[in-house]
Amino acid sequence: MQNSPYNLIMFAKEQYEELAPLTVTPEPDSVVRVHMVYLPLDEPIEIPEQELTPMERTGFTVVEWGGTDASYMKR
């Protein structure tokens, strides 16, 4: 990301959960999965702001954080 003058960034929630199901034992009270997808760009573009919904954590909480460089999609 730091080598690109601009980056398109989005957070894939539903898409990521479909592609990478998660099973945890014992079952957690809360699951927070954050998957950032970014695409290096040569110039800025206009896109609508993504709406993100905050989640309330309770009890035993599993947090997963990851990301994907989507530059392979530009080919």
Tab-separated table of N, CA and C in Angstrom:
chain	number	residue	atom	x	y	z
A	1	MET	N	0.819	-1.188	0.000
A	1	MET	CA	0.000	0.000	0.000
A	1	MET	C	0.866	1.257	0.000
A	2	GLN	N	1.943	1.217	0.740
A	2	GLN	CA	2.780	2.403	0.873
A	2	GLN	C	3.495	2.747	-0.429
A	3	ASN	N	3.589	1.812	-1.377
A	3	ASN	CA	4.264	2.079	-2.644
A	3	ASN	C	3.332	2.635	-3.705
A	4	SER	N	2.074	2.792	-3.395
A	4	SER	CA	1.096	3.296	-4.350
A	4	SER	C	0.642	4.689	-3.928
A	5	PRO	N	0.508	5.624	-4.892
A	5	PRO	CA	0.069	6.962	-4.508
A	5	PRO	C	-1.368	6.987	-3.966
A	6	TYR	N	-2.200	6.048	-4.404
A	6	TYR	CA	-3.597	5.968	-3.952
A	6	TYR	C	-3.968	4.500	-3.768
A	7	ASN	N	-4.911	4.246	-2.884
A	7	ASN	CA	-5.410	2.889	-2.658
A	7	ASN	C	-6.918	2.929	-2.481
A	8	LEU	N	-7.597	2.054	-3.189
A	8	LEU	CA	-9.026	1.850	-2.988
A	8	LEU	C	-9.153	0.814	-1.878
A	9	ILE	N	-9.870	1.152	-0.813
A	9	ILE	CA	-9.988	0.262	0.344
A	9	ILE	C	-11.461	-0.014	0.630
A	10	MET	N	-11.779	-1.279	0.834
A	10	MET	CA	-13.134	-1.661	1.240
A	10	MET	C	-13.026	-2.800	2.243
A	11	PHE	N	-14.085	-2.988	2.990
A	11	PHE	CA	-14.141	-4.074	3.958
A	11	PHE	C	-15.190	-5.074	3.486
A	12	ALA	N	-14.744	-6.303	3.211
A	12	ALA	CA	-15.618	-7.350	2.679
A	12	ALA	C	-16.145	-8.178	3.841
A	13	LYS	N	-17.389	-7.986	4.200
A	13	LYS	CA	-17.957	-8.733	5.326
A	13	LYS	C	-18.692	-9.975	4.832
A	14	GLU	N	-19.820	-9.769	4.163
A	14	GLU	CA	-20.626	-10.907	3.718
A	14	GLU	C	-19.856	-11.776	2.728
A	15	GLN	N	-19.162	-11.135	1.784
A	15	GLN	CA	-18.414	-11.890	0.784
A	15	GLN	C	-17.345	-12.755	1.452
A	16	TYR	N	-16.654	-12.181	2.423
A	16	TYR	CA	-15.583	-12.907	3.104
A	16	TYR	C	-16.143	-14.069	3.919
A	17	GLU	N	-17.251	-13.841	4.598
A	17	GLU	CA	-17.844	-14.901	5.417
A	17	GLU	C	-18.323	-16.068	4.562
A	18	GLU	N	-18.781	-15.774	3.330
A	18	GLU	CA	-19.198	-16.842	2.419
A	18	GLU	C	-18.000	-17.645	1.915
A	19	LEU	N	-16.903	-16.943	1.596
A	19	LEU	CA	-15.724	-17.604	1.031
A	19	LEU	C	-14.863	-18.310	2.076
A	20	ALA	N	-14.899	-17.835	3.310
A	20	ALA	CA	-14.030	-18.388	4.357
A	20	ALA	C	-14.814	-18.583	5.648
A	21	PRO	N	-15.656	-19.623	5.706
A	21	PRO	CA	-16.418	-19.858	6.930
A	21	PRO	C	-15.486	-20.130	8.113
A	22	LEU	N	-15.937	-19.767	9.284
A	22	LEU	CA	-15.131	-19.908	10.496
A	22	LEU	C	-15.893	-20.746	11.516
A	23	THR	N	-15.221	-21.748	12.073
A	23	THR	CA	-15.793	-22.568	13.133
A	23	THR	C	-14.859	-22.497	14.332
A	24	VAL	N	-15.409	-22.144	15.487
A	24	VAL	CA	-14.618	-22.027	16.706
A	24	VAL	C	-15.296	-22.843	17.801
A	25	THR	N	-14.487	-23.637	18.516
A	25	THR	CA	-14.980	-24.413	19.646
A	25	THR	C	-14.141	-24.070	20.867
A	26	PRO	N	-14.753	-23.693	21.970
A	26	PRO	CA	-16.190	-23.563	22.186
A	26	PRO	C	-16.744	-22.362	21.416
A	27	GLU	N	-18.027	-22.406	21.153
A	27	GLU	CA	-18.672	-21.351	20.380
A	27	GLU	C	-18.577	-20.021	21.122
A	28	PRO	N	-18.089	-18.975	20.437
A	28	PRO	CA	-17.953	-17.671	21.088
A	28	PRO	C	-19.301	-16.963	21.228
A	29	ASP	N	-19.348	-16.011	22.157
A	29	ASP	CA	-20.540	-15.173	22.316
A	29	ASP	C	-20.606	-14.130	21.206
A	30	SER	N	-19.436	-13.667	20.751
A	30	SER	CA	-19.351	-12.652	19.699
A	30	SER	C	-18.210	-13.009	18.758
A	31	VAL	N	-18.401	-12.709	17.479
A	31	VAL	CA	-17.349	-12.906	16.481
A	31	VAL	C	-17.203	-11.610	15.700
A	32	VAL	N	-15.977	-11.097	15.645
A	32	VAL	CA	-15.674	-9.894	14.872
A	32	VAL	C	-14.675	-10.310	13.802
A	33	ARG	N	-15.085	-10.239	12.540
A	33	ARG	CA	-14.199	-10.593	11.428
A	33	ARG	C	-14.041	-9.364	10.546
A	34	VAL	N	-12.825	-8.900	10.416
A	34	VAL	CA	-12.538	-7.715	9.609
A	34	VAL	C	-11.591	-8.139	8.497
A	35	HIS	N	-12.032	-8.007	7.252
A	35	HIS	CA	-11.177	-8.345	6.117
A	35	HIS	C	-11.130	-7.149	5.172
A	36	MET	N	-9.975	-6.504	5.138
A	36	MET	CA	-9.782	-5.321	4.303
A	36	MET	C	-9.253	-5.758	2.939
A	37	VAL	N	-9.892	-5.285	1.886
A	37	VAL	CA	-9.435	-5.538	0.525
A	37	VAL	C	-8.978	-4.200	-0.035
A	38	TYR	N	-7.755	-4.175	-0.580
A	38	TYR	CA	-7.267	-2.917	-1.131
A	38	TYR	C	-6.730	-3.122	-2.535
A	39	LEU	N	-6.867	-2.071	-3.334
A	39	LEU	CA	-6.433	-2.086	-4.723
A	39	LEU	C	-5.567	-0.864	-4.960
A	40	PRO	N	-4.273	-1.042	-5.244
A	40	PRO	CA	-3.412	0.100	-5.536
A	40	PRO	C	-3.889	0.814	-6.803
A	41	LEU	N	-3.891	2.151	-6.752
A	41	LEU	CA	-4.337	2.965	-7.888
A	41	LEU	C	-3.276	4.002	-8.237
A	42	ASP	N	-3.256	4.399	-9.507
A	42	ASP	CA	-2.331	5.442	-9.950
A	42	ASP	C	-2.899	6.837	-9.735
A	43	GLU	N	-4.229	6.929	-9.683
A	43	GLU	CA	-4.881	8.223	-9.480
A	43	GLU	C	-6.137	8.025	-8.649
A	44	PRO	N	-6.624	9.077	-8.012
A	44	PRO	CA	-7.818	8.923	-7.166
A	44	PRO	C	-9.069	8.665	-8.005
A	45	ILE	N	-10.043	7.999	-7.392
A	45	ILE	CA	-11.344	7.790	-8.021
A	45	ILE	C	-12.422	8.160	-7.011
A	46	GLU	N	-13.609	8.462	-7.513
A	46	GLU	CA	-14.749	8.786	-6.657
A	46	GLU	C	-15.600	7.534	-6.474
A	47	ILE	N	-15.845	7.168	-5.233
A	47	ILE	CA	-16.729	6.046	-4.925
A	47	ILE	C	-17.588	6.440	-3.731
A	48	PRO	N	-18.766	5.823	-3.589
A	48	PRO	CA	-19.578	6.122	-2.408
A	48	PRO	C	-18.911	5.576	-1.148
A	49	GLU	N	-19.128	6.261	-0.047
A	49	GLU	CA	-18.570	5.819	1.231
A	49	GLU	C	-19.247	4.530	1.675
A	50	GLN	N	-18.470	3.577	2.115
A	50	GLN	CA	-19.008	2.309	2.588
A	50	GLN	C	-19.603	2.503	3.980
A	51	GLU	N	-20.804	1.980	4.173
A	51	GLU	CA	-21.437	2.063	5.485
A	51	GLU	C	-21.005	0.866	6.326
A	52	LEU	N	-20.432	1.152	7.480
A	52	LEU	CA	-19.975	0.100	8.385
A	52	LEU	C	-20.802	0.141	9.657
A	53	THR	N	-21.227	-1.027	10.117
A	53	THR	CA	-22.052	-1.119	11.310
A	53	THR	C	-21.193	-1.566	12.488
A	54	PRO	N	-21.164	-0.773	13.559
A	54	PRO	CA	-20.388	-1.206	14.724
A	54	PRO	C	-21.034	-2.433	15.372
A	55	MET	N	-20.202	-3.241	16.002
A	55	MET	CA	-20.701	-4.445	16.644
A	55	MET	C	-20.437	-4.386	18.133
A	56	GLU	N	-21.374	-4.872	18.895
A	56	GLU	CA	-21.203	-4.906	20.346
A	56	GLU	C	-20.603	-6.247	20.747
A	57	ARG	N	-19.488	-6.184	21.447
A	57	ARG	CA	-18.818	-7.398	21.911
A	57	ARG	C	-19.344	-7.775	23.288
A	58	THR	N	-19.638	-9.071	23.460
A	58	THR	CA	-20.069	-9.561	24.769
A	58	THR	C	-19.386	-10.888	25.045
A	59	GLY	N	-19.061	-11.128	26.309
A	59	GLY	CA	-18.508	-12.423	26.708
A	59	GLY	C	-17.254	-12.814	25.948
A	60	PHE	N	-17.150	-14.107	25.656
A	60	PHE	CA	-16.019	-14.666	24.920
A	60	PHE	C	-16.106	-14.191	23.477
A	61	THR	N	-15.122	-13.399	23.045
A	61	THR	CA	-15.148	-12.790	21.716
A	61	THR	C	-13.955	-13.251	20.892
A	62	VAL	N	-14.222	-13.671	19.669
A	62	VAL	CA	-13.175	-14.024	18.710
A	62	VAL	C	-13.024	-12.851	17.753
A	63	VAL	N	-11.776	-12.379	17.579
A	63	VAL	CA	-11.495	-11.281	16.655
A	63	VAL	C	-10.524	-11.795	15.602
A	64	GLU	N	-10.905	-11.636	14.338
A	64	GLU	CA	-10.046	-12.024	13.218
A	64	GLU	C	-9.839	-10.795	12.350
A	65	TRP	N	-8.570	-10.501	12.025
A	65	TRP	CA	-8.237	-9.332	11.212
A	65	TRP	C	-7.337	-9.796	10.083
A	66	GLY	N	-7.677	-9.421	8.856
A	66	GLY	CA	-6.842	-9.804	7.717
A	66	GLY	C	-7.053	-8.857	6.558
A	67	GLY	N	-6.341	-9.117	5.481
A	67	GLY	CA	-6.461	-8.257	4.319
A	67	GLY	C	-5.963	-8.941	3.064
A	68	THR	N	-6.360	-8.373	1.931
A	68	THR	CA	-5.977	-8.905	0.628
A	68	THR	C	-5.604	-7.770	-0.300
A	69	ASP	N	-4.478	-7.936	-0.986
A	69	ASP	CA	-4.081	-7.025	-2.059
A	69	ASP	C	-4.784	-7.508	-3.320
A	70	ALA	N	-5.712	-6.729	-3.843
A	70	ALA	CA	-6.506	-7.134	-5.001
A	70	ALA	C	-5.899	-6.669	-6.319
A	71	SER	N	-4.613	-6.325	-6.335
A	71	SER	CA	-4.001	-5.826	-7.569
A	71	SER	C	-3.982	-6.885	-8.664
A	72	TYR	N	-4.062	-8.161	-8.294
A	72	TYR	CA	-4.120	-9.216	-9.308
A	72	TYR	C	-5.371	-9.084	-10.172
A	73	MET	N	-6.390	-8.391	-9.693
A	73	MET	CA	-7.639	-8.220	-10.434
A	73	MET	C	-7.513	-7.190	-11.547
A	74	LYS	N	-6.476	-6.362	-11.526
A	74	LYS	CA	-6.305	-5.317	-12.539
A	74	LYS	C	-5.802	-5.877	-13.866
A	75	ARG	N	-5.311	-7.097	-13.883
A	75	ARG	CA	-4.715	-7.670	-15.096
A	75	ARG	C	-5.733	-8.014	-16.131
